[in-house]
PDB file of C-alpha atoms in Angstrom:
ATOM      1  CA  UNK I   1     149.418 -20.644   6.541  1.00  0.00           C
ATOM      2  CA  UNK I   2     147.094 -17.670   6.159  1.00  0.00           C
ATOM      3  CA  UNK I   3     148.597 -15.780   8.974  1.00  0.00           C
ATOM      4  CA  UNK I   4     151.869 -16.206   7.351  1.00  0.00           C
ATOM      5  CA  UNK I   5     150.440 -14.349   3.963  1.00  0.00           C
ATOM      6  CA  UNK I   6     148.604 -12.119   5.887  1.00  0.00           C
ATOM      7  CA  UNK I   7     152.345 -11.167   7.609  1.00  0.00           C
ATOM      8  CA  UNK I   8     153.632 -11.186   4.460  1.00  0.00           C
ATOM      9  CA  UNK I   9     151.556  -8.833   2.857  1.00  0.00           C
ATOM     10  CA  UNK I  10     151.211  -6.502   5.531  1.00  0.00           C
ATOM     11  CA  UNK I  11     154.857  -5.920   6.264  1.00  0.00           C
ATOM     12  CA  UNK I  12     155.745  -5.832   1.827  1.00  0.00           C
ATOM     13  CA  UNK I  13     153.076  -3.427   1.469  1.00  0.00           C
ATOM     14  CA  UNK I  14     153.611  -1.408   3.855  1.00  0.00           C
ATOM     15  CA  UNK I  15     157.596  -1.533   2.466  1.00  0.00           C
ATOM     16  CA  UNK I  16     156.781  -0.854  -1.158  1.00  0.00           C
ATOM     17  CA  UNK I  17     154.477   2.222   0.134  1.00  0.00           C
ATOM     18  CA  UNK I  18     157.330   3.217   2.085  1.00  0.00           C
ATOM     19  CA  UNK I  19     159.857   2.975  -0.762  1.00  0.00           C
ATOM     20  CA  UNK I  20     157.493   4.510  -3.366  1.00  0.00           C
ATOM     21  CA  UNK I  21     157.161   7.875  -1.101  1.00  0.00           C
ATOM     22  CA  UNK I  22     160.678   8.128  -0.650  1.00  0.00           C
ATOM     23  CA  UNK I  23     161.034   7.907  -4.176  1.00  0.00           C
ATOM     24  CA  UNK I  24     158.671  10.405  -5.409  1.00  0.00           C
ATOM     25  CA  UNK I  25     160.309  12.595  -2.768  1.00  0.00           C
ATOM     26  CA  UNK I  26     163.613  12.329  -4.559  1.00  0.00           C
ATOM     27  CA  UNK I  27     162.047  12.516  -7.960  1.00  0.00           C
ATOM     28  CA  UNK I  28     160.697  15.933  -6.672  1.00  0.00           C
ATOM     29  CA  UNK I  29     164.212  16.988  -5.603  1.00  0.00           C
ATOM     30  CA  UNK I  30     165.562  15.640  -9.174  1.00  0.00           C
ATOM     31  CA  UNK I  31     167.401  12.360  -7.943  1.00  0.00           C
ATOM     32  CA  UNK I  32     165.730   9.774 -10.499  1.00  0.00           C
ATOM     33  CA  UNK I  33     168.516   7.559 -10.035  1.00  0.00           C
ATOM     34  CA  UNK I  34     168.298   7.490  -6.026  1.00  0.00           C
ATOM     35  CA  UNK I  35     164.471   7.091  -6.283  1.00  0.00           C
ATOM     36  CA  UNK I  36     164.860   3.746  -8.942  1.00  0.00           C
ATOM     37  CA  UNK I  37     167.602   2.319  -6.745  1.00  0.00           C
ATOM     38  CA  UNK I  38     165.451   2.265  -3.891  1.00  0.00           C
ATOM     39  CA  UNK I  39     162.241   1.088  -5.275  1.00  0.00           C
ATOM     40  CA  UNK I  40     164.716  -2.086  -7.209  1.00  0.00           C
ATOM     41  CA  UNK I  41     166.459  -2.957  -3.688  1.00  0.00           C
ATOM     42  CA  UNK I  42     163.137  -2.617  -2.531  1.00  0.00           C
ATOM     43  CA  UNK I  43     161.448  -5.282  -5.108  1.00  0.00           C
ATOM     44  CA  UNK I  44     164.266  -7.820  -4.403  1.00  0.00           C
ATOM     45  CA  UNK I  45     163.843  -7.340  -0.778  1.00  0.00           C
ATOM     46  CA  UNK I  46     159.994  -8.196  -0.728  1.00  0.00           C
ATOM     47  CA  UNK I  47     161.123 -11.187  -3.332  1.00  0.00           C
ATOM     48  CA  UNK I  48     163.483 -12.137  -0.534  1.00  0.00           C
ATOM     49  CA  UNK I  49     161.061 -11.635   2.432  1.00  0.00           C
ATOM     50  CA  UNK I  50     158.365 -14.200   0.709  1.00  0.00           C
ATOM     51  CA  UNK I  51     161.317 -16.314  -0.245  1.00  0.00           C
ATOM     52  CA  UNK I  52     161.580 -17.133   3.249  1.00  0.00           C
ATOM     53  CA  UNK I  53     158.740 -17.535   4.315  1.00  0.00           C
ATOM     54  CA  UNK I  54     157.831 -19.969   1.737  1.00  0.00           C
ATOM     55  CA  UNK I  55     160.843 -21.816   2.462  1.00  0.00           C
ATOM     56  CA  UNK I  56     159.879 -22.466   6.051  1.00  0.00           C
ATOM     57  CA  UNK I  57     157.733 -25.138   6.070  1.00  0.00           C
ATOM     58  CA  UNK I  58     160.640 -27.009   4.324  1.00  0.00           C
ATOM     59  CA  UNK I  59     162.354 -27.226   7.187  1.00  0.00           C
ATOM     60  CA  UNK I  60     159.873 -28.542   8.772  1.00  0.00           C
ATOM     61  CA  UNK I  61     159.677 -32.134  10.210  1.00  0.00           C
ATOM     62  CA  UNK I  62     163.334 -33.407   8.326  1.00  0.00           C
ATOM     63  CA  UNK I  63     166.267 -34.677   9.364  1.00  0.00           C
ATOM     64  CA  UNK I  64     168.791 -32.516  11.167  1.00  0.00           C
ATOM     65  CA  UNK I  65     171.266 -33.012   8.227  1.00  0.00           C
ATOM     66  CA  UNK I  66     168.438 -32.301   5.428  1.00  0.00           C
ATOM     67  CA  UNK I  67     167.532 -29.275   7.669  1.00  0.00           C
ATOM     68  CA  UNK I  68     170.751 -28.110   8.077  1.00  0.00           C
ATOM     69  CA  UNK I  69     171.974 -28.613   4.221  1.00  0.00           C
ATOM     70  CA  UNK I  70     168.407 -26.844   3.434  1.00  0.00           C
ATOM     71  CA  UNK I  71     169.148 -23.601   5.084  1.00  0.00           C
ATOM     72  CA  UNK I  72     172.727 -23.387   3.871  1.00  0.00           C
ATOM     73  CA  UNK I  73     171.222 -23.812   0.253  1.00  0.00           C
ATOM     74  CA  UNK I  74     168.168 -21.228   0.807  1.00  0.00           C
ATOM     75  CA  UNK I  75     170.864 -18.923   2.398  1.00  0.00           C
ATOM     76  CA  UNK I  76     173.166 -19.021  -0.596  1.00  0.00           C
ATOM     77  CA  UNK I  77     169.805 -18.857  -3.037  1.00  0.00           C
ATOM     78  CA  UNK I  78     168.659 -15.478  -1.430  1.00  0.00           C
ATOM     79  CA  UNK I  79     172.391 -14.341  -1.319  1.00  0.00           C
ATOM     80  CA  UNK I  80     172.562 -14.794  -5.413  1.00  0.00           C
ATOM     81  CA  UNK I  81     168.936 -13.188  -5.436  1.00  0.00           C
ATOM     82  CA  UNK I  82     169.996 -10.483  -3.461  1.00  0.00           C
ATOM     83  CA  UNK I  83     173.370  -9.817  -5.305  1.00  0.00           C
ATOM     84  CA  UNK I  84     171.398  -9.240  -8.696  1.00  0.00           C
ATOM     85  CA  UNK I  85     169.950  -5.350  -7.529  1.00  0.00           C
ATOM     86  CA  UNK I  86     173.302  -5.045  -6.975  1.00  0.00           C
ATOM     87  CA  UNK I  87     175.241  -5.910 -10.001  1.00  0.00           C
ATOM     88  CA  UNK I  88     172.299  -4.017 -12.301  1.00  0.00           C
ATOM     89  CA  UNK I  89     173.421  -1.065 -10.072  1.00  0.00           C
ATOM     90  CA  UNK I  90     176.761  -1.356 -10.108  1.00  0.00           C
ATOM     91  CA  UNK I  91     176.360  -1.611 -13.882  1.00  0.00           C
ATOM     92  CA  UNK I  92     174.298   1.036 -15.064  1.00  0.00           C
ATOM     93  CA  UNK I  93     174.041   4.428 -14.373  1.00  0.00           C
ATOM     94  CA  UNK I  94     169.918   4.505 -14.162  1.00  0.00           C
ATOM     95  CA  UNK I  95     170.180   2.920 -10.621  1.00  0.00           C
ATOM     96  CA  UNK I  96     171.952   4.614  -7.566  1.00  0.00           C
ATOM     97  CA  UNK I  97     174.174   1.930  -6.200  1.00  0.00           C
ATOM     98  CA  UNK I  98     174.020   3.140  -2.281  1.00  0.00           C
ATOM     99  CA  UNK I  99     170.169   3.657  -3.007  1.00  0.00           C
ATOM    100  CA  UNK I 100     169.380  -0.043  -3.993  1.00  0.00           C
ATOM    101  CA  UNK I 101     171.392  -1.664  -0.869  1.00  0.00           C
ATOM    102  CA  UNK I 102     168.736   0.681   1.228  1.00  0.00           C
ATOM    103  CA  UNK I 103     166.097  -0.558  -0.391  1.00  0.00           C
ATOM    104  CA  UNK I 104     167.252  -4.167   0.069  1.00  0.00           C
ATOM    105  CA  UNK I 105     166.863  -3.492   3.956  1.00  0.00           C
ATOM    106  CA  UNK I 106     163.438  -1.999   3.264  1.00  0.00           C
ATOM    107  CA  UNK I 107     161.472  -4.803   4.568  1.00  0.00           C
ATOM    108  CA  UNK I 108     164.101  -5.147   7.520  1.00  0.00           C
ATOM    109  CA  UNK I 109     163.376  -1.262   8.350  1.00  0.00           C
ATOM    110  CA  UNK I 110     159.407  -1.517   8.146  1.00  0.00           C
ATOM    111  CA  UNK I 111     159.795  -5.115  10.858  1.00  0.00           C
ATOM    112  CA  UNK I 112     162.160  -2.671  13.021  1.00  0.00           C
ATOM    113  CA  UNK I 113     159.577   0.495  12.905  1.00  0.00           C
ATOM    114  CA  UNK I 114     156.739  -1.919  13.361  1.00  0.00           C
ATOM    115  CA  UNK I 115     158.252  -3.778  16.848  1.00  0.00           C
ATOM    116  CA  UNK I 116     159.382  -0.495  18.101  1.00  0.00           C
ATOM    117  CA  UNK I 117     156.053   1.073  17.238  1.00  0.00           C
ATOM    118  CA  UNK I 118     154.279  -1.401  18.624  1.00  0.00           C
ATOM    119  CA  UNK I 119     156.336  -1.296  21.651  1.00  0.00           C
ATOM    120  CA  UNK I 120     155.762   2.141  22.622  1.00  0.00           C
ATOM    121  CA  UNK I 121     152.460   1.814  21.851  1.00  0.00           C
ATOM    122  CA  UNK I 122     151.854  -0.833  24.378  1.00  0.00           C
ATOM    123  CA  UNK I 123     153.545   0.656  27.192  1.00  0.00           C
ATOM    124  CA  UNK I 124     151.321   3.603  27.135  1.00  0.00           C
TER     125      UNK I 124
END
């Protein structure tokens, strides 16, 4: 279980850092409501990421009909979760609506950097 938090925090760290340099860059050009879009998506998508990792071990050692009904209901949970960034975008004008989907694919992005990263690294 420790090298699942120690996954966890490595890859939402390095995606908060990442969203919180982006948006100081766009608070610097003036676009406050890009640079709070980002960093919300970016909050929900770390919530998500742990989310499913914690969820894991349920799934674990069940039934294939427990399993299965399981995943459709963690699924729809992190669906909802993910849906609230959103709707408080979509609803006020603080929070850049395009801005907070990126930063729901933050965490996605960092995994994608990291593999790839990692990939050319090893073949040199």
């Amino acid at each position: 279980m420790n090298d699942v938090r120690d996954v966890q925090r490595l890859f939402c760290s390095r995606a908060l850092a990442a969203a919180v340099v982006i948006a100081l860059i766009f608070l610097l050009a003036g676009a406050k409501p890009i640079a709070r879009g980002l960093v919300l998506g970016t909050l929900f998508s770390v919530l998500n990421f742990v989310l499913i990792a914690h969820s894991l071990p349920m799934q674990i050692n069940k039934g294939q009909r427990k399993t299965f009904f399981t995943c459709i209901g963690g699924i729809g949970c992190r669906y909802l979760l993910l849906s609230i960034p959103l709707f408080i975008a979509a609803m006020m004008e603080n929070f850049d609506f395009f801005a907070t989907a990126a930063g729901i694919f933050m965490v996605q992005g960092v995994l994608i950097v990291h593999h790839i990263g990692k990939l050319l690294w090893d073949r040199q």
